[in-house]
Amino acid sequence: MNRLLHVANLIGVLALAVLCVFQWTANRQAHLEINRLEQIRIDQSTRLDEQEKTLKGYAADLDHFREQLSAAKTALNETSARLNVAENNVDQLTDERDQLKESVAQWTEAVAERDQRLQEASRHIRELADELNAAVLKFNELATNYNDVVGQLNELRTRGGTRRNSRPE
């Protein structure tokens, strides 16, 4: 029996050793899996931190873009208002330009009519000046004739002895 007990003990020890090997292998696999999962958790945690930083950056960029969009919208509204004012000014200036063109056309016609009247008046003045010159020449001729007649009359009077007024009656 002793021997049987030794053999049973040997088989029990061998079975225990086999069981320990299986347990050791299972524990080893579990530890490897734990280490692998821990590494994955660390990687995931690092990636989450990076993504959170990225998301914060995106949120900051989004806020910045919203501010820029708001500023651009305000600038657009101001520019649109200025454009409307400028268009109104252009319309007003266009109307004024058209009125000025019309005024210039009327002025040009008036100047042309004035020039024509001035030419007619100048021609009429020349005619009157010619008539005046002719009248002055006739008057001078008449005055010369009168002076000659008065001179002759005075000469006749002085020769005839009667002294009268030098002017004829």
PDB file of C-alpha atoms in Angstrom:
ATOM      1  CA  MET A   1       0.000   0.000   0.000  1.00  0.00           C
ATOM      2  CA  ASN A   2       2.716   2.268   0.596  1.00  0.00           C
ATOM      3  CA  ARG A   3       3.702   1.874  -2.884  1.00  0.00           C
ATOM      4  CA  LEU A   4       0.296   2.491  -4.139  1.00  0.00           C
ATOM      5  CA  LEU A   5       0.104   5.497  -2.052  1.00  0.00           C
ATOM      6  CA  HIS A   6       3.388   6.739  -3.529  1.00  0.00           C
ATOM      7  CA  VAL A   7       2.171   6.113  -7.045  1.00  0.00           C
ATOM      8  CA  ALA A   8      -1.136   7.810  -6.286  1.00  0.00           C
ATOM      9  CA  ASN A   9       0.792  10.608  -4.694  1.00  0.00           C
ATOM     10  CA  LEU A  10       3.056  10.797  -7.753  1.00  0.00           C
ATOM     11  CA  ILE A  11       0.054  10.846 -10.069  1.00  0.00           C
ATOM     12  CA  GLY A  12      -1.549  13.495  -7.850  1.00  0.00           C
ATOM     13  CA  VAL A  13       1.633  15.566  -7.912  1.00  0.00           C
ATOM     14  CA  LEU A  14       1.911  15.147 -11.702  1.00  0.00           C
ATOM     15  CA  ALA A  15      -1.756  16.031 -12.096  1.00  0.00           C
ATOM     16  CA  LEU A  16      -1.201  19.027  -9.857  1.00  0.00           C
ATOM     17  CA  ALA A  17       1.849  20.009 -11.883  1.00  0.00           C
ATOM     18  CA  VAL A  18      -0.140  19.702 -15.130  1.00  0.00           C
ATOM     19  CA  LEU A  19      -2.944  21.686 -13.562  1.00  0.00           C
ATOM     20  CA  CYS A  20      -0.426  24.303 -12.384  1.00  0.00           C
ATOM     21  CA  VAL A  21       1.009  24.533 -15.922  1.00  0.00           C
ATOM     22  CA  PHE A  22      -2.489  25.011 -17.340  1.00  0.00           C
ATOM     23  CA  GLN A  23      -3.276  27.538 -14.627  1.00  0.00           C
ATOM     24  CA  TRP A  24       0.038  29.293 -15.220  1.00  0.00           C
ATOM     25  CA  THR A  25      -0.671  29.408 -18.987  1.00  0.00           C
ATOM     26  CA  ALA A  26      -4.180  30.757 -18.372  1.00  0.00           C
ATOM     27  CA  ASN A  27      -2.833  33.331 -15.904  1.00  0.00           C
ATOM     28  CA  ARG A  28      -0.099  34.268 -18.343  1.00  0.00           C
ATOM     29  CA  GLN A  29      -2.665  34.723 -21.133  1.00  0.00           C
ATOM     30  CA  ALA A  30      -4.862  36.762 -18.750  1.00  0.00           C
ATOM     31  CA  HIS A  31      -1.920  38.971 -17.759  1.00  0.00           C
ATOM     32  CA  LEU A  32      -0.883  39.421 -21.395  1.00  0.00           C
ATOM     33  CA  GLU A  33      -4.486  40.331 -22.230  1.00  0.00           C
ATOM     34  CA  ILE A  34      -4.583  42.731 -19.250  1.00  0.00           C
ATOM     35  CA  ASN A  35      -1.324  44.328 -20.356  1.00  0.00           C
ATOM     36  CA  ARG A  36      -2.558  44.589 -23.931  1.00  0.00           C
ATOM     37  CA  LEU A  37      -5.869  46.095 -22.802  1.00  0.00           C
ATOM     38  CA  GLU A  38      -4.047  48.478 -20.438  1.00  0.00           C
ATOM     39  CA  GLN A  39      -1.853  49.610 -23.342  1.00  0.00           C
ATOM     40  CA  ILE A  40      -4.979  50.075 -25.475  1.00  0.00           C
ATOM     41  CA  ARG A  41      -6.592  52.062 -22.616  1.00  0.00           C
ATOM     42  CA  ILE A  42      -3.498  54.257 -22.352  1.00  0.00           C
ATOM     43  CA  ASP A  43      -3.454  54.760 -26.137  1.00  0.00           C
ATOM     44  CA  GLN A  44      -7.194  55.497 -26.143  1.00  0.00           C
ATOM     45  CA  SER A  45      -6.779  57.908 -23.240  1.00  0.00           C
ATOM     46  CA  THR A  46      -3.944  59.686 -25.067  1.00  0.00           C
ATOM     47  CA  ARG A  47      -6.029  59.808 -28.240  1.00  0.00           C
ATOM     48  CA  LEU A  48      -9.026  61.146 -26.296  1.00  0.00           C
ATOM     49  CA  ASP A  49      -6.827  63.858 -24.764  1.00  0.00           C
ATOM     50  CA  GLU A  50      -5.558  64.776 -28.218  1.00  0.00           C
ATOM     51  CA  GLN A  51      -9.093  64.770 -29.602  1.00  0.00           C
ATOM     52  CA  GLU A  52     -10.263  66.954 -26.707  1.00  0.00           C
ATOM     53  CA  LYS A  53      -7.446  69.410 -27.482  1.00  0.00           C
ATOM     54  CA  THR A  54      -8.373  69.267 -31.144  1.00  0.00           C
ATOM     55  CA  LEU A  55     -12.057  69.788 -30.312  1.00  0.00           C
ATOM     56  CA  LYS A  56     -11.164  72.766 -28.107  1.00  0.00           C
ATOM     57  CA  GLY A  57      -9.104  74.154 -30.998  1.00  0.00           C
ATOM     58  CA  TYR A  58     -12.004  73.545 -33.379  1.00  0.00           C
ATOM     59  CA  ALA A  59     -14.384  75.218 -30.918  1.00  0.00           C
ATOM     60  CA  ALA A  60     -12.027  78.216 -30.672  1.00  0.00           C
ATOM     61  CA  ASP A  61     -11.741  78.319 -34.477  1.00  0.00           C
ATOM     62  CA  LEU A  62     -15.527  78.050 -34.743  1.00  0.00           C
ATOM     63  CA  ASP A  63     -15.962  80.960 -32.322  1.00  0.00           C
ATOM     64  CA  HIS A  64     -13.350  82.940 -34.267  1.00  0.00           C
ATOM     65  CA  PHE A  65     -15.107  82.134 -37.549  1.00  0.00           C
ATOM     66  CA  ARG A  66     -18.450  83.135 -36.019  1.00  0.00           C
ATOM     67  CA  GLU A  67     -16.940  86.462 -34.979  1.00  0.00           C
ATOM     68  CA  GLN A  68     -15.482  86.922 -38.457  1.00  0.00           C
ATOM     69  CA  LEU A  69     -18.816  85.973 -40.016  1.00  0.00           C
ATOM     70  CA  SER A  70     -20.605  88.445 -37.766  1.00  0.00           C
ATOM     71  CA  ALA A  71     -18.070  91.159 -38.631  1.00  0.00           C
ATOM     72  CA  ALA A  72     -18.341  90.297 -42.334  1.00  0.00           C
ATOM     73  CA  LYS A  73     -22.129  90.409 -42.125  1.00  0.00           C
ATOM     74  CA  THR A  74     -21.973  93.800 -40.409  1.00  0.00           C
ATOM     75  CA  ALA A  75     -19.495  95.042 -43.012  1.00  0.00           C
ATOM     76  CA  LEU A  76     -21.730  93.679 -45.758  1.00  0.00           C
ATOM     77  CA  ASN A  77     -24.737  95.506 -44.320  1.00  0.00           C
ATOM     78  CA  GLU A  78     -22.726  98.727 -44.021  1.00  0.00           C
ATOM     79  CA  THR A  79     -21.359  98.294 -47.527  1.00  0.00           C
ATOM     80  CA  SER A  80     -24.843  97.563 -48.820  1.00  0.00           C
ATOM     81  CA  ALA A  81     -26.143 100.710 -47.146  1.00  0.00           C
ATOM     82  CA  ARG A  82     -23.263 102.740 -48.594  1.00  0.00           C
ATOM     83  CA  LEU A  83     -23.901 101.164 -51.986  1.00  0.00           C
ATOM     84  CA  ASN A  84     -27.552 102.193 -51.804  1.00  0.00           C
ATOM     85  CA  VAL A  85     -26.521 105.741 -50.877  1.00  0.00           C
ATOM     86  CA  ALA A  86     -23.955 105.756 -53.690  1.00  0.00           C
ATOM     87  CA  GLU A  87     -26.543 104.451 -56.163  1.00  0.00           C
ATOM     88  CA  ASN A  88     -28.948 107.177 -55.062  1.00  0.00           C
ATOM     89  CA  ASN A  89     -26.160 109.729 -55.489  1.00  0.00           C
ATOM     90  CA  VAL A  90     -25.374 108.322 -58.925  1.00  0.00           C
ATOM     91  CA  ASP A  91     -29.046 108.549 -59.881  1.00  0.00           C
ATOM     92  CA  GLN A  92     -29.218 112.107 -58.578  1.00  0.00           C
ATOM     93  CA  LEU A  93     -25.984 113.043 -60.334  1.00  0.00           C
ATOM     94  CA  THR A  94     -27.232 111.407 -63.525  1.00  0.00           C
ATOM     95  CA  ASP A  95     -30.403 113.473 -63.324  1.00  0.00           C
ATOM     96  CA  GLU A  96     -28.362 116.600 -62.647  1.00  0.00           C
ATOM     97  CA  ARG A  97     -26.046 115.737 -65.537  1.00  0.00           C
ATOM     98  CA  ASP A  98     -29.026 115.324 -67.845  1.00  0.00           C
ATOM     99  CA  GLN A  99     -30.442 118.637 -66.633  1.00  0.00           C
ATOM    100  CA  LEU A 100     -27.043 120.264 -67.147  1.00  0.00           C
ATOM    101  CA  LYS A 101     -26.816 118.797 -70.647  1.00  0.00           C
ATOM    102  CA  GLU A 102     -30.242 120.208 -71.379  1.00  0.00           C
ATOM    103  CA  SER A 103     -29.234 123.541 -69.861  1.00  0.00           C
ATOM    104  CA  VAL A 104     -26.017 123.554 -71.889  1.00  0.00           C
ATOM    105  CA  ALA A 105     -28.009 122.776 -75.027  1.00  0.00           C
ATOM    106  CA  GLN A 106     -30.430 125.634 -74.238  1.00  0.00           C
ATOM    107  CA  TRP A 107     -27.527 127.891 -73.362  1.00  0.00           C
ATOM    108  CA  THR A 108     -25.800 126.969 -76.616  1.00  0.00           C
ATOM    109  CA  GLU A 109     -28.966 127.793 -78.529  1.00  0.00           C
ATOM    110  CA  ALA A 110     -29.322 131.057 -76.604  1.00  0.00           C
ATOM    111  CA  VAL A 111     -25.665 131.945 -77.271  1.00  0.00           C
ATOM    112  CA  ALA A 112     -26.109 131.125 -80.947  1.00  0.00           C
ATOM    113  CA  GLU A 113     -29.239 133.288 -81.047  1.00  0.00           C
ATOM    114  CA  ARG A 114     -27.409 136.057 -79.141  1.00  0.00           C
ATOM    115  CA  ASP A 115     -24.477 135.830 -81.551  1.00  0.00           C
ATOM    116  CA  GLN A 116     -26.869 136.047 -84.466  1.00  0.00           C
ATOM    117  CA  ARG A 117     -28.564 139.072 -82.901  1.00  0.00           C
ATOM    118  CA  LEU A 118     -25.163 140.591 -82.186  1.00  0.00           C
ATOM    119  CA  GLN A 119     -24.183 140.078 -85.811  1.00  0.00           C
ATOM    120  CA  GLU A 120     -27.455 141.630 -86.927  1.00  0.00           C
ATOM    121  CA  ALA A 121     -26.992 144.481 -84.448  1.00  0.00           C
ATOM    122  CA  SER A 122     -23.378 144.892 -85.577  1.00  0.00           C
ATOM    123  CA  ARG A 123     -24.506 144.989 -89.199  1.00  0.00           C
ATOM    124  CA  HIS A 124     -27.260 147.443 -88.270  1.00  0.00           C
ATOM    125  CA  ILE A 125     -24.738 149.575 -86.291  1.00  0.00           C
ATOM    126  CA  ARG A 126     -22.405 149.538 -89.311  1.00  0.00           C
ATOM    127  CA  GLU A 127     -25.289 150.623 -91.517  1.00  0.00           C
ATOM    128  CA  LEU A 128     -26.198 153.366 -89.030  1.00  0.00           C
ATOM    129  CA  ALA A 129     -22.531 154.365 -88.786  1.00  0.00           C
ATOM    130  CA  ASP A 130     -22.345 154.509 -92.583  1.00  0.00           C
ATOM    131  CA  GLU A 131     -25.544 156.570 -92.648  1.00  0.00           C
ATOM    132  CA  LEU A 132     -24.172 158.784 -89.856  1.00  0.00           C
ATOM    133  CA  ASN A 133     -20.904 159.222 -91.751  1.00  0.00           C
ATOM    134  CA  ALA A 134     -22.855 160.073 -94.861  1.00  0.00           C
ATOM    135  CA  ALA A 135     -25.001 162.536 -92.859  1.00  0.00           C
ATOM    136  CA  VAL A 136     -21.868 164.019 -91.248  1.00  0.00           C
ATOM    137  CA  LEU A 137     -20.290 164.362 -94.681  1.00  0.00           C
ATOM    138  CA  LYS A 138     -23.422 166.038 -95.993  1.00  0.00           C
ATOM    139  CA  PHE A 139     -23.543 168.239 -92.896  1.00  0.00           C
ATOM    140  CA  ASN A 140     -19.880 169.104 -93.328  1.00  0.00           C
ATOM    141  CA  GLU A 141     -20.495 169.826 -96.991  1.00  0.00           C
ATOM    142  CA  LEU A 142     -23.519 171.896 -96.037  1.00  0.00           C
ATOM    143  CA  ALA A 143     -21.501 173.677 -93.341  1.00  0.00           C
ATOM    144  CA  THR A 144     -18.734 174.290 -95.864  1.00  0.00           C
ATOM    145  CA  ASN A 145     -21.267 175.598 -98.359  1.00  0.00           C
ATOM    146  CA  TYR A 146     -22.847 177.721 -95.645  1.00  0.00           C
ATOM    147  CA  ASN A 147     -19.479 179.098 -94.644  1.00  0.00           C
ATOM    148  CA  ASP A 148     -18.708 179.825 -98.281  1.00  0.00           C
ATOM    149  CA  VAL A 149     -22.064 181.542 -98.711  1.00  0.00           C
ATOM    150  CA  VAL A 150     -21.583 183.492 -95.479  1.00  0.00           C
ATOM    151  CA  GLY A 151     -18.075 184.385 -96.607  1.00  0.00           C
ATOM    152  CA  GLN A 152     -19.398 185.526 -99.958  1.00  0.00           C
ATOM    153  CA  LEU A 153     -22.185 187.449 -98.288  1.00  0.00           C
ATOM    154  CA  ASN A 154     -19.740 189.158 -95.994  1.00  0.00           C
ATOM    155  CA  GLU A 155     -17.572 189.983 -98.903  1.00  0.00           C
ATOM    156  CA  LEU A 156     -20.519 191.411-100.787  1.00  0.00           C
ATOM    157  CA  ARG A 157     -21.558 193.432 -97.817  1.00  0.00           C
ATOM    158  CA  THR A 158     -18.112 194.748 -97.257  1.00  0.00           C
ATOM    159  CA  ARG A 159     -17.890 195.685-100.895  1.00  0.00           C
ATOM    160  CA  GLY A 160     -21.323 197.169-100.971  1.00  0.00           C
ATOM    161  CA  GLY A 161     -20.743 199.344 -97.937  1.00  0.00           C
ATOM    162  CA  THR A 162     -23.614 198.144 -95.915  1.00  0.00           C
ATOM    163  CA  ARG A 163     -22.607 196.504 -92.936  1.00  0.00           C
ATOM    164  CA  ARG A 164     -25.086 194.085 -91.587  1.00  0.00           C
ATOM    165  CA  ASN A 165     -25.115 191.084 -89.536  1.00  0.00           C
ATOM    166  CA  SER A 166     -22.850 188.442 -90.910  1.00  0.00           C
ATOM    167  CA  ARG A 167     -25.631 185.964 -90.844  1.00  0.00           C
ATOM    168  CA  PRO A 168     -28.325 185.963 -93.442  1.00  0.00           C
ATOM    169  CA  GLU A 169     -31.861 186.274 -92.277  1.00  0.00           C
TER     170      GLU A 169
END
